[in-house]
DNA sequence: TTTGAAACCATGAATAG
DNA sequence: CTATTCATGGTTTCAAA
């Protein structure tokens, strides 16, 4: 997706919703000095353009039983199987991000596991079966912070 | 945060909101066969417990001018300055995640940049000034997918 | 957990700038 | 093409039980 042509009201809406996905449109409208219907129409436009891709709640991982977060980089034994590997990664619910990267690895993923045993299980039973070579894991023992992209009123070109 | 004691209604609520942060409470209530007030009270409880930590909208990074996503691992020259470094990373808006990790690095961060030049600027001007040794960058040229933690009705112990 | 009531909000149509 | 007003029905929220 290319850079979208957005004005300052669009940015204000995105900035607002990025920190509170449930903020009422009317409240945003009051903060921006426009009508509620205007916000509603902008949000429909941003969604249709693919700039806004839904909303989700933030859940504390440890509270729901995921104590381990890890990043794993790897090369594939058979690089022609990229797409197939992606599809199989999609079926492993613990895998929450998949990137194609430059340099050090072919692919780089983020996953959550219940504990270290579960992580080992995921790596040995689920991931190795996909045909990986040279796997490297990086275990996060503390996520110090996590936040959204910076959305400015006016982004410079 | 330790594992919370949650029942299946709590999990159903989290699962529902994790894919649609704006779903009306009454609609969730109908799907779960309880009153709207019950959902409202559960969400207040989950929020007070720290299980639910707000909600945010999903924004397409490229549409708002961020074409480059990178992960950077590094060691600190002076490991006693962890906390100070975290505070300074917090002031760099492009840095969206900070982890303390085992093994390969002291710290591991995720950031977004407008383009490769901007990434280079961030690394050389902003990050190096924090006192880093042995930095390694990993540039994602495609985020194949990104999704939420798996939330099941019933998580096994 | 439920009900019920008041306040509030989302949504779309029609209209005006 | 985008914003506004307005009407309708749905939603949030709180107190009381």
mmCIF file of C-alpha atoms (C1' of nucleotides) in Angstrom:
data_model
loop_
_atom_site.group_PDB
_atom_site.id
_atom_site.type_symbol
_atom_site.label_atom_id
_atom_site.label_comp_id
_atom_site.label_asym_id
_atom_site.label_seq_id
_atom_site.Cartn_x
_atom_site.Cartn_y
_atom_site.Cartn_z
ATOM 1 C CA UNK A 1 0.000 0.000 0.000
ATOM 2 C CA UNK A 2 1.369 3.380 -0.994
ATOM 3 C CA UNK A 3 1.353 6.572 0.985
ATOM 4 C CA UNK A 4 -2.196 7.871 1.318
ATOM 5 C CA UNK A 5 -3.237 11.456 0.794
ATOM 6 C CA UNK A 6 -4.508 12.427 4.215
ATOM 7 C CA UNK A 7 -5.301 15.782 5.735
ATOM 8 C CA UNK A 8 -4.904 16.920 9.293
ATOM 9 C CA UNK A 9 -8.385 15.792 10.319
ATOM 10 C CA UNK A 10 -7.595 12.280 9.113
ATOM 11 C CA UNK A 11 -4.383 12.305 11.135
ATOM 12 C CA UNK A 12 -6.170 13.614 14.194
ATOM 13 C CA UNK A 13 -8.708 10.798 13.957
ATOM 14 C CA UNK A 14 -6.017 8.150 13.522
ATOM 15 C CA UNK A 15 -3.981 9.584 16.361
ATOM 16 C CA UNK A 16 -6.988 9.596 18.659
ATOM 17 C CA UNK A 17 -8.168 6.097 17.817
ATOM 18 C CA UNK A 18 -4.662 4.701 17.993
ATOM 19 C CA UNK A 19 -4.617 5.201 21.740
ATOM 20 C CA UNK A 20 -8.297 4.520 22.386
ATOM 21 C CA UNK A 21 -9.976 2.349 19.822
ATOM 22 C CA UNK A 22 -13.351 2.715 21.528
ATOM 23 C CA UNK A 23 -13.496 6.477 21.834
ATOM 24 C CA UNK A 24 -16.982 7.605 20.718
ATOM 25 C CA UNK A 25 -17.027 9.331 17.354
ATOM 26 C CA UNK A 26 -19.001 12.195 18.847
ATOM 27 C CA UNK A 27 -16.277 12.817 21.383
ATOM 28 C CA UNK A 28 -13.642 12.901 18.646
ATOM 29 C CA UNK A 29 -15.966 15.244 16.751
ATOM 30 C CA UNK A 30 -16.150 17.651 19.682
ATOM 31 C CA UNK A 31 -12.371 17.631 20.067
ATOM 32 C CA UNK A 32 -11.967 18.388 16.374
ATOM 33 C CA UNK A 33 -14.740 20.948 16.132
ATOM 34 C CA UNK A 34 -16.718 19.108 13.461
ATOM 35 C CA UNK A 35 -19.956 17.132 13.411
ATOM 36 C CA UNK A 36 -20.190 13.503 14.445
ATOM 37 C CA UNK A 37 -21.314 12.509 10.973
ATOM 38 C CA UNK A 38 -18.134 14.011 9.541
ATOM 39 C CA UNK A 39 -16.022 11.738 11.743
ATOM 40 C CA UNK A 40 -18.212 8.824 10.814
ATOM 41 C CA UNK A 41 -17.752 9.515 7.112
ATOM 42 C CA UNK A 42 -13.991 9.990 7.498
ATOM 43 C CA UNK A 43 -13.673 6.704 9.302
ATOM 44 C CA UNK A 44 -15.633 4.957 6.561
ATOM 45 C CA UNK A 45 -13.344 6.552 3.989
ATOM 46 C CA UNK A 46 -10.163 5.614 5.867
ATOM 47 C CA UNK A 47 -11.419 2.055 6.218
ATOM 48 C CA UNK A 48 -12.338 1.817 2.531
ATOM 49 C CA UNK A 49 -8.876 3.130 1.637
ATOM 50 C CA UNK A 50 -7.240 0.450 3.755
ATOM 51 C CA UNK A 51 -5.566 2.966 6.067
ATOM 52 C CA UNK A 52 -7.688 1.871 9.014
ATOM 53 C CA UNK A 53 -7.731 -1.868 9.367
ATOM 54 C CA UNK A 54 -10.028 -2.462 12.333
ATOM 55 C CA UNK A 55 -9.410 -2.343 16.025
ATOM 56 C CA UNK A 56 -8.459 -4.725 18.775
ATOM 57 C CA UNK A 57 -8.188 -4.780 22.523
ATOM 58 C CA UNK A 58 -4.883 -5.108 24.348
ATOM 59 C CA UNK A 59 -4.607 -8.185 26.501
ATOM 60 C CA UNK A 60 -1.944 -8.841 29.119
ATOM 61 C CA UNK A 61 -0.189 -11.961 27.847
ATOM 62 C CA UNK A 62 0.776 -13.374 31.246
ATOM 63 C CA UNK A 63 -2.784 -13.030 32.552
ATOM 64 C CA UNK A 64 -4.063 -15.394 29.912
ATOM 65 C CA UNK A 65 -1.281 -17.907 30.386
ATOM 66 C CA UNK A 66 1.435 -16.830 27.960
ATOM 67 C CA UNK A 67 4.596 -16.315 29.975
ATOM 68 C CA UNK A 68 7.106 -16.569 27.150
ATOM 69 C CA UNK A 69 7.554 -14.325 24.169
ATOM 70 C CA UNK A 70 10.197 -15.172 21.606
ATOM 71 C CA UNK A 71 11.523 -14.007 18.273
ATOM 72 C CA UNK A 72 12.889 -16.637 15.929
ATOM 73 C CA UNK A 73 14.922 -16.092 12.798
ATOM 74 C CA UNK A 74 15.604 -18.835 10.296
ATOM 75 C CA UNK A 75 16.621 -19.866 6.829
ATOM 76 C CA UNK A 76 14.639 -22.376 4.813
ATOM 77 C CA UNK A 77 16.252 -25.537 3.476
ATOM 78 C CA UNK A 78 14.226 -25.007 0.324
ATOM 79 C CA UNK A 79 13.674 -21.296 -0.316
ATOM 80 C CA UNK A 80 11.149 -22.022 -3.068
ATOM 81 C CA UNK A 81 8.710 -23.041 -0.357
ATOM 82 C CA UNK A 82 8.246 -19.589 1.144
ATOM 83 C CA UNK A 83 4.532 -19.411 0.464
ATOM 84 C CA UNK A 84 3.849 -22.887 1.723
ATOM 85 C CA UNK A 85 5.761 -22.153 4.920
ATOM 86 C CA UNK A 86 3.781 -18.958 5.465
ATOM 87 C CA UNK A 87 0.528 -20.870 5.145
ATOM 88 C CA UNK A 88 1.659 -23.426 7.668
ATOM 89 C CA UNK A 89 2.844 -20.724 10.056
ATOM 90 C CA UNK A 90 -0.608 -19.169 9.785
ATOM 91 C CA UNK A 91 -2.065 -22.349 11.196
ATOM 92 C CA UNK A 92 0.071 -22.183 14.331
ATOM 93 C CA UNK A 93 -1.922 -19.772 16.502
ATOM 94 C CA UNK A 94 1.018 -18.985 18.767
ATOM 95 C CA UNK A 95 2.828 -17.353 15.829
ATOM 96 C CA UNK A 96 1.695 -13.730 15.896
ATOM 97 C CA UNK A 97 4.020 -12.042 13.384
ATOM 98 C CA UNK A 98 5.841 -13.195 10.272
ATOM 99 C CA UNK A 99 8.314 -11.027 8.373
ATOM 100 C CA UNK A 100 10.461 -11.479 5.307
ATOM 101 C CA UNK A 101 13.780 -9.864 6.142
ATOM 102 C CA UNK A 102 16.982 -8.758 4.551
ATOM 103 C CA UNK A 103 20.318 -10.161 5.550
ATOM 104 C CA UNK A 104 20.739 -12.442 8.492
ATOM 105 C CA UNK A 105 17.605 -14.569 7.947
ATOM 106 C CA UNK A 106 15.023 -15.488 5.325
ATOM 107 C CA UNK A 107 12.190 -15.154 7.775
ATOM 108 C CA UNK A 108 11.688 -13.745 11.194
ATOM 109 C CA UNK A 109 8.712 -14.520 13.417
ATOM 110 C CA UNK A 110 7.332 -13.548 16.797
ATOM 111 C CA UNK A 111 5.473 -16.047 18.914
ATOM 112 C CA UNK A 112 4.024 -16.529 22.369
ATOM 113 C CA UNK A 113 4.265 -19.730 24.381
ATOM 114 C CA UNK A 114 2.835 -20.757 27.743
ATOM 115 C CA UNK A 115 6.289 -21.425 29.185
ATOM 116 C CA UNK A 116 9.743 -22.541 28.140
ATOM 117 C CA UNK A 117 8.696 -26.156 27.669
ATOM 118 C CA UNK A 118 5.897 -25.097 25.426
ATOM 119 C CA UNK A 119 8.325 -22.916 23.459
ATOM 120 C CA UNK A 120 10.658 -25.863 23.001
ATOM 121 C CA UNK A 121 7.738 -27.959 21.855
ATOM 122 C CA UNK A 122 6.700 -25.329 19.320
ATOM 123 C CA UNK A 123 10.209 -25.052 17.933
ATOM 124 C CA UNK A 124 10.972 -28.755 17.780
ATOM 125 C CA UNK A 125 7.605 -30.165 16.815
ATOM 126 C CA UNK A 126 5.887 -27.429 14.867
ATOM 127 C CA UNK A 127 8.581 -25.256 13.364
ATOM 128 C CA UNK A 128 11.365 -27.735 12.549
ATOM 129 C CA UNK A 129 8.827 -29.746 10.569
ATOM 130 C CA UNK A 130 8.552 -26.865 8.120
ATOM 131 C CA UNK A 131 12.060 -27.439 6.807
ATOM 132 C CA UNK A 132 14.195 -24.896 8.612
ATOM 133 C CA UNK A 133 17.939 -24.495 8.617
ATOM 134 C CA UNK A 134 19.992 -22.370 11.028
ATOM 135 C CA UNK A 135 17.314 -21.318 13.507
ATOM 136 C CA UNK A 136 18.093 -18.674 16.094
ATOM 137 C CA UNK A 137 15.821 -17.846 19.007
ATOM 138 C CA UNK A 138 15.726 -14.763 21.089
ATOM 139 C CA UNK A 139 13.654 -14.984 24.230
ATOM 140 C CA UNK A 140 12.203 -11.832 25.712
ATOM 141 C CA UNK A 141 12.124 -12.050 29.443
ATOM 142 C CA UNK A 142 10.523 -8.683 29.774
ATOM 143 C CA UNK A 143 8.543 -6.587 27.328
ATOM 144 C CA UNK A 144 9.444 -3.191 28.717
ATOM 145 C CA UNK A 145 6.953 -1.364 26.547
ATOM 146 C CA UNK A 146 4.850 -1.738 23.440
ATOM 147 C CA UNK A 147 2.991 1.022 21.678
ATOM 148 C CA UNK A 148 1.598 2.241 18.381
ATOM 149 C CA UNK A 149 3.248 3.841 15.376
ATOM 150 C CA UNK A 150 3.765 7.551 15.814
ATOM 151 C CA UNK A 151 0.903 9.382 14.061
ATOM 152 C CA UNK A 152 1.537 13.059 13.596
ATOM 153 C CA UNK A 153 -0.803 15.813 12.595
ATOM 154 C CA UNK A 154 1.433 16.519 9.669
ATOM 155 C CA UNK A 155 3.966 14.054 8.339
ATOM 156 C CA UNK A 156 6.743 15.596 6.345
ATOM 157 C CA UNK A 157 7.545 14.327 2.833
ATOM 158 C CA UNK B 1 1.535 -10.035 36.166
ATOM 159 C CA UNK B 2 0.628 -13.578 37.142
ATOM 160 C CA UNK B 3 -1.936 -15.840 35.545
ATOM 161 C CA UNK B 4 -5.427 -14.513 36.249
ATOM 162 C CA UNK B 5 -8.339 -16.637 37.362
ATOM 163 C CA UNK B 6 -10.732 -16.300 34.468
ATOM 164 C CA UNK B 7 -13.815 -18.249 33.516
ATOM 165 C CA UNK B 8 -15.120 -19.090 30.097
ATOM 166 C CA UNK B 9 -17.211 -15.916 29.842
ATOM 167 C CA UNK B 10 -14.088 -13.839 30.465
ATOM 168 C CA UNK B 11 -12.260 -15.739 27.728
ATOM 169 C CA UNK B 12 -15.172 -15.366 25.340
ATOM 170 C CA UNK B 13 -15.178 -11.612 25.908
ATOM 171 C CA UNK B 14 -11.411 -11.325 25.404
ATOM 172 C CA UNK B 15 -11.533 -13.496 22.323
ATOM 173 C CA UNK B 16 -14.329 -11.419 20.826
ATOM 174 C CA UNK B 17 -12.765 -8.045 21.566
ATOM 175 C CA UNK B 18 -9.352 -9.188 20.405
ATOM 176 C CA UNK B 19 -10.579 -9.274 16.825
ATOM 177 C CA UNK B 20 -13.034 -6.393 17.019
ATOM 178 C CA UNK B 21 -12.264 -3.870 19.696
ATOM 179 C CA UNK B 22 -15.408 -1.890 18.924
ATOM 180 C CA UNK B 23 -17.955 -4.663 19.031
ATOM 181 C CA UNK B 24 -20.932 -3.408 21.071
ATOM 182 C CA UNK B 25 -21.245 -4.943 24.525
ATOM 183 C CA UNK B 26 -24.887 -5.756 23.845
ATOM 184 C CA UNK B 27 -23.928 -7.774 20.805
ATOM 185 C CA UNK B 28 -21.351 -9.728 22.804
ATOM 186 C CA UNK B 29 -24.041 -10.198 25.436
ATOM 187 C CA UNK B 30 -26.447 -11.707 22.924
ATOM 188 C CA UNK B 31 -23.770 -14.064 21.626
ATOM 189 C CA UNK B 32 -22.992 -15.183 25.164
ATOM 190 C CA UNK B 33 -26.586 -15.407 26.357
ATOM 191 C CA UNK B 34 -26.174 -12.932 29.217
ATOM 192 C CA UNK B 35 -27.299 -9.363 29.849
ATOM 193 C CA UNK B 36 -25.447 -6.347 28.521
ATOM 194 C CA UNK B 37 -24.751 -5.195 32.055
ATOM 195 C CA UNK B 38 -22.981 -8.480 32.773
ATOM 196 C CA UNK B 39 -20.563 -7.883 29.885
ATOM 197 C CA UNK B 40 -20.091 -4.309 31.006
ATOM 198 C CA UNK B 41 -19.245 -5.410 34.539
ATOM 199 C CA UNK B 42 -16.892 -8.154 33.343
ATOM 200 C CA UNK B 43 -15.036 -5.688 31.176
ATOM 201 C CA UNK B 44 -14.694 -3.319 34.105
ATOM 202 C CA UNK B 45 -13.397 -6.184 36.214
ATOM 203 C CA UNK B 46 -10.939 -7.344 33.547
ATOM 204 C CA UNK B 47 -9.701 -3.787 33.157
ATOM 205 C CA UNK B 48 -9.304 -3.301 36.908
ATOM 206 C CA UNK B 49 -7.364 -6.588 37.084
ATOM 207 C CA UNK B 50 -4.998 -5.406 34.364
ATOM 208 C CA UNK B 51 -5.951 -8.239 32.012
ATOM 209 C CA UNK B 52 -7.530 -5.828 29.570
ATOM 210 C CA UNK B 53 -5.265 -2.901 28.858
ATOM 211 C CA UNK B 54 -7.357 -0.743 26.537
ATOM 212 C CA UNK B 55 -7.916 -0.924 22.833
ATOM 213 C CA UNK B 56 -6.381 0.554 19.724
ATOM 214 C CA UNK B 57 -7.111 0.778 16.045
ATOM 215 C CA UNK B 58 -4.931 -0.874 13.439
ATOM 216 C CA UNK B 59 -3.290 1.523 11.034
ATOM 217 C CA UNK B 60 -1.554 0.599 7.810
ATOM 218 C CA UNK B 61 2.030 1.755 8.348
ATOM 219 C CA UNK B 62 2.824 2.561 4.716
ATOM 220 C CA UNK B 63 -0.327 4.675 4.360
ATOM 221 C CA UNK B 64 0.886 7.030 7.035
ATOM 222 C CA UNK B 65 4.402 7.239 5.668
ATOM 223 C CA UNK B 66 6.308 4.457 7.449
ATOM 224 C CA UNK B 67 7.801 2.239 4.799
ATOM 225 C CA UNK B 68 10.512 0.611 6.880
ATOM 226 C CA UNK B 69 10.150 -1.669 9.863
ATOM 227 C CA UNK B 70 13.254 -2.907 11.629
ATOM 228 C CA UNK B 71 14.318 -4.929 14.633
ATOM 229 C CA UNK B 72 17.546 -3.975 16.338
ATOM 230 C CA UNK B 73 19.463 -5.942 18.914
ATOM 231 C CA UNK B 74 22.283 -4.456 20.942
ATOM 232 C CA UNK B 75 24.523 -4.600 23.953
ATOM 233 C CA UNK B 76 25.124 -1.589 26.159
ATOM 234 C CA UNK B 77 28.620 -0.282 26.782
ATOM 235 C CA UNK B 78 27.578 0.319 30.364
ATOM 236 C CA UNK B 79 25.000 -2.261 31.451
ATOM 237 C CA UNK B 80 24.246 -0.351 34.652
ATOM 238 C CA UNK B 81 22.412 2.202 32.519
ATOM 239 C CA UNK B 82 19.541 -0.044 31.511
ATOM 240 C CA UNK B 83 16.833 2.101 33.066
ATOM 241 C CA UNK B 84 18.211 5.324 31.686
ATOM 242 C CA UNK B 85 18.405 3.822 28.210
ATOM 243 C CA UNK B 86 14.803 2.648 28.445
ATOM 244 C CA UNK B 87 13.688 6.147 29.367
ATOM 245 C CA UNK B 88 15.520 7.625 26.430
ATOM 246 C CA UNK B 89 14.105 5.005 24.072
ATOM 247 C CA UNK B 90 10.649 5.950 25.296
ATOM 248 C CA UNK B 91 11.255 9.449 24.006
ATOM 249 C CA UNK B 92 11.971 8.248 20.490
ATOM 250 C CA UNK B 93 8.453 7.829 19.079
ATOM 251 C CA UNK B 94 9.584 5.569 16.261
ATOM 252 C CA UNK B 95 10.593 2.918 18.801
ATOM 253 C CA UNK B 96 7.456 0.831 19.320
ATOM 254 C CA UNK B 97 8.705 -2.150 21.338
ATOM 255 C CA UNK B 98 11.525 -2.672 23.808
ATOM 256 C CA UNK B 99 12.451 -6.078 25.238
ATOM 257 C CA UNK B 100 15.044 -7.354 27.633
ATOM 258 C CA UNK B 101 16.286 -10.606 26.190
ATOM 259 C CA UNK B 102 18.360 -13.630 27.052
ATOM 260 C CA UNK B 103 21.459 -14.557 25.155
ATOM 261 C CA UNK B 104 22.495 -12.800 22.010
ATOM 262 C CA UNK B 105 21.668 -9.229 23.104
ATOM 263 C CA UNK B 106 20.957 -7.118 26.168
ATOM 264 C CA UNK B 107 18.060 -5.387 24.523
ATOM 265 C CA UNK B 108 15.967 -5.864 21.462
ATOM 266 C CA UNK B 109 13.728 -3.207 19.957
ATOM 267 C CA UNK B 110 11.286 -2.795 17.119
ATOM 268 C CA UNK B 111 10.974 0.490 15.284
ATOM 269 C CA UNK B 112 9.367 2.092 12.257
ATOM 270 C CA UNK B 113 11.103 4.588 9.973
ATOM 271 C CA UNK B 114 9.884 6.569 6.986
ATOM 272 C CA UNK B 115 12.485 5.030 4.694
ATOM 273 C CA UNK B 116 15.995 3.617 4.776
ATOM 274 C CA UNK B 117 17.614 7.027 5.146
ATOM 275 C CA UNK B 118 15.435 7.786 8.105
ATOM 276 C CA UNK B 119 16.299 4.398 9.606
ATOM 277 C CA UNK B 120 19.989 5.156 9.227
ATOM 278 C CA UNK B 121 19.445 8.518 10.864
ATOM 279 C CA UNK B 122 17.635 6.928 13.782
ATOM 280 C CA UNK B 123 20.381 4.376 14.310
ATOM 281 C CA UNK B 124 23.331 6.748 13.942
ATOM 282 C CA UNK B 125 21.958 9.870 15.570
ATOM 283 C CA UNK B 126 19.435 8.685 18.088
ATOM 284 C CA UNK B 127 20.401 5.173 19.102
ATOM 285 C CA UNK B 128 24.205 5.265 19.000
ATOM 286 C CA UNK B 129 24.088 8.241 21.350
ATOM 287 C CA UNK B 130 22.649 5.977 24.033
ATOM 288 C CA UNK B 131 25.924 4.107 24.398
ATOM 289 C CA UNK B 132 25.454 0.961 22.379
ATOM 290 C CA UNK B 133 27.957 -1.720 21.502
ATOM 291 C CA UNK B 134 27.574 -4.407 18.841
ATOM 292 C CA UNK B 135 24.327 -3.330 17.190
ATOM 293 C CA UNK B 136 22.630 -5.663 14.746
ATOM 294 C CA UNK B 137 19.725 -4.621 12.551
ATOM 295 C CA UNK B 138 17.197 -6.754 10.832
ATOM 296 C CA UNK B 139 15.056 -5.008 8.269
ATOM 297 C CA UNK B 140 11.637 -6.384 7.463
ATOM 298 C CA UNK B 141 10.815 -5.831 3.844
ATOM 299 C CA UNK B 142 7.437 -7.399 4.212
ATOM 300 C CA UNK B 143 5.246 -7.999 7.229
ATOM 301 C CA UNK B 144 3.450 -11.065 5.974
ATOM 302 C CA UNK B 145 0.968 -11.091 8.830
ATOM 303 C CA UNK B 146 0.401 -9.770 12.294
ATOM 304 C CA UNK B 147 -2.297 -10.849 14.693
ATOM 305 C CA UNK B 148 -3.292 -11.207 18.331
ATOM 306 C CA UNK B 149 -2.362 -13.739 20.957
ATOM 307 C CA UNK B 150 -4.442 -16.884 20.761
ATOM 308 C CA UNK B 151 -7.271 -16.638 23.305
ATOM 309 C CA UNK B 152 -9.084 -19.864 23.894
ATOM 310 C CA UNK B 153 -12.321 -20.540 25.650
ATOM 311 C CA UNK B 154 -10.448 -22.740 28.033
ATOM 312 C CA UNK B 155 -6.685 -22.587 28.465
ATOM 313 C CA UNK B 156 -5.181 -25.732 29.844
ATOM 314 C CA UNK B 157 -2.937 -25.613 32.933
ATOM 315 C "C1'" DT C 1 -26.543 -11.334 37.432
ATOM 316 C "C1'" DT C 2 -30.713 -9.047 36.009
ATOM 317 C "C1'" DT C 3 -33.885 -5.225 34.911
ATOM 318 C "C1'" DG C 4 -35.004 -0.823 33.743
ATOM 319 C "C1'" DA C 5 -34.415 4.048 32.794
ATOM 320 C "C1'" DA C 6 -31.803 8.038 31.383
ATOM 321 C "C1'" DA C 7 -28.259 9.697 28.844
ATOM 322 C "C1'" DC C 8 -25.710 9.026 25.109
ATOM 323 C "C1'" DC C 9 -24.165 7.363 20.517
ATOM 324 C "C1'" DA C 10 -24.027 5.477 15.546
ATOM 325 C "C1'" DT C 11 -25.863 5.642 11.283
ATOM 326 C "C1'" DG C 12 -27.876 7.039 7.009
ATOM 327 C "C1'" DA C 13 -30.710 10.268 4.344
ATOM 328 C "C1'" DA C 14 -31.413 14.642 2.855
ATOM 329 C "C1'" DT C 15 -29.501 18.946 2.259
ATOM 330 C "C1'" DA C 16 -26.368 22.780 1.927
ATOM 331 C "C1'" DG C 17 -21.808 24.761 1.210
ATOM 332 C "C1'" DC D 1 -16.829 16.268 -2.759
ATOM 333 C "C1'" DT D 2 -17.269 17.012 1.961
ATOM 334 C "C1'" DA D 3 -19.737 18.847 6.019
ATOM 335 C "C1'" DT D 4 -24.204 19.621 8.476
ATOM 336 C "C1'" DT D 5 -28.567 18.640 10.516
ATOM 337 C "C1'" DC D 6 -31.900 15.607 11.910
ATOM 338 C "C1'" DA D 7 -34.489 11.379 13.053
ATOM 339 C "C1'" DT D 8 -34.282 6.698 14.486
ATOM 340 C "C1'" DG D 9 -32.901 2.857 16.797
ATOM 341 C "C1'" DG D 10 -29.267 0.921 19.303
ATOM 342 C "C1'" DT D 11 -25.885 1.329 23.126
ATOM 343 C "C1'" DT D 12 -23.683 2.487 27.570
ATOM 344 C "C1'" DT D 13 -23.984 3.045 32.179
ATOM 345 C "C1'" DC D 14 -25.638 2.984 36.763
ATOM 346 C "C1'" DA D 15 -28.560 1.942 40.585
ATOM 347 C "C1'" DA D 16 -31.438 -1.219 42.787
ATOM 348 C "C1'" DA D 17 -32.644 -5.693 43.841
#
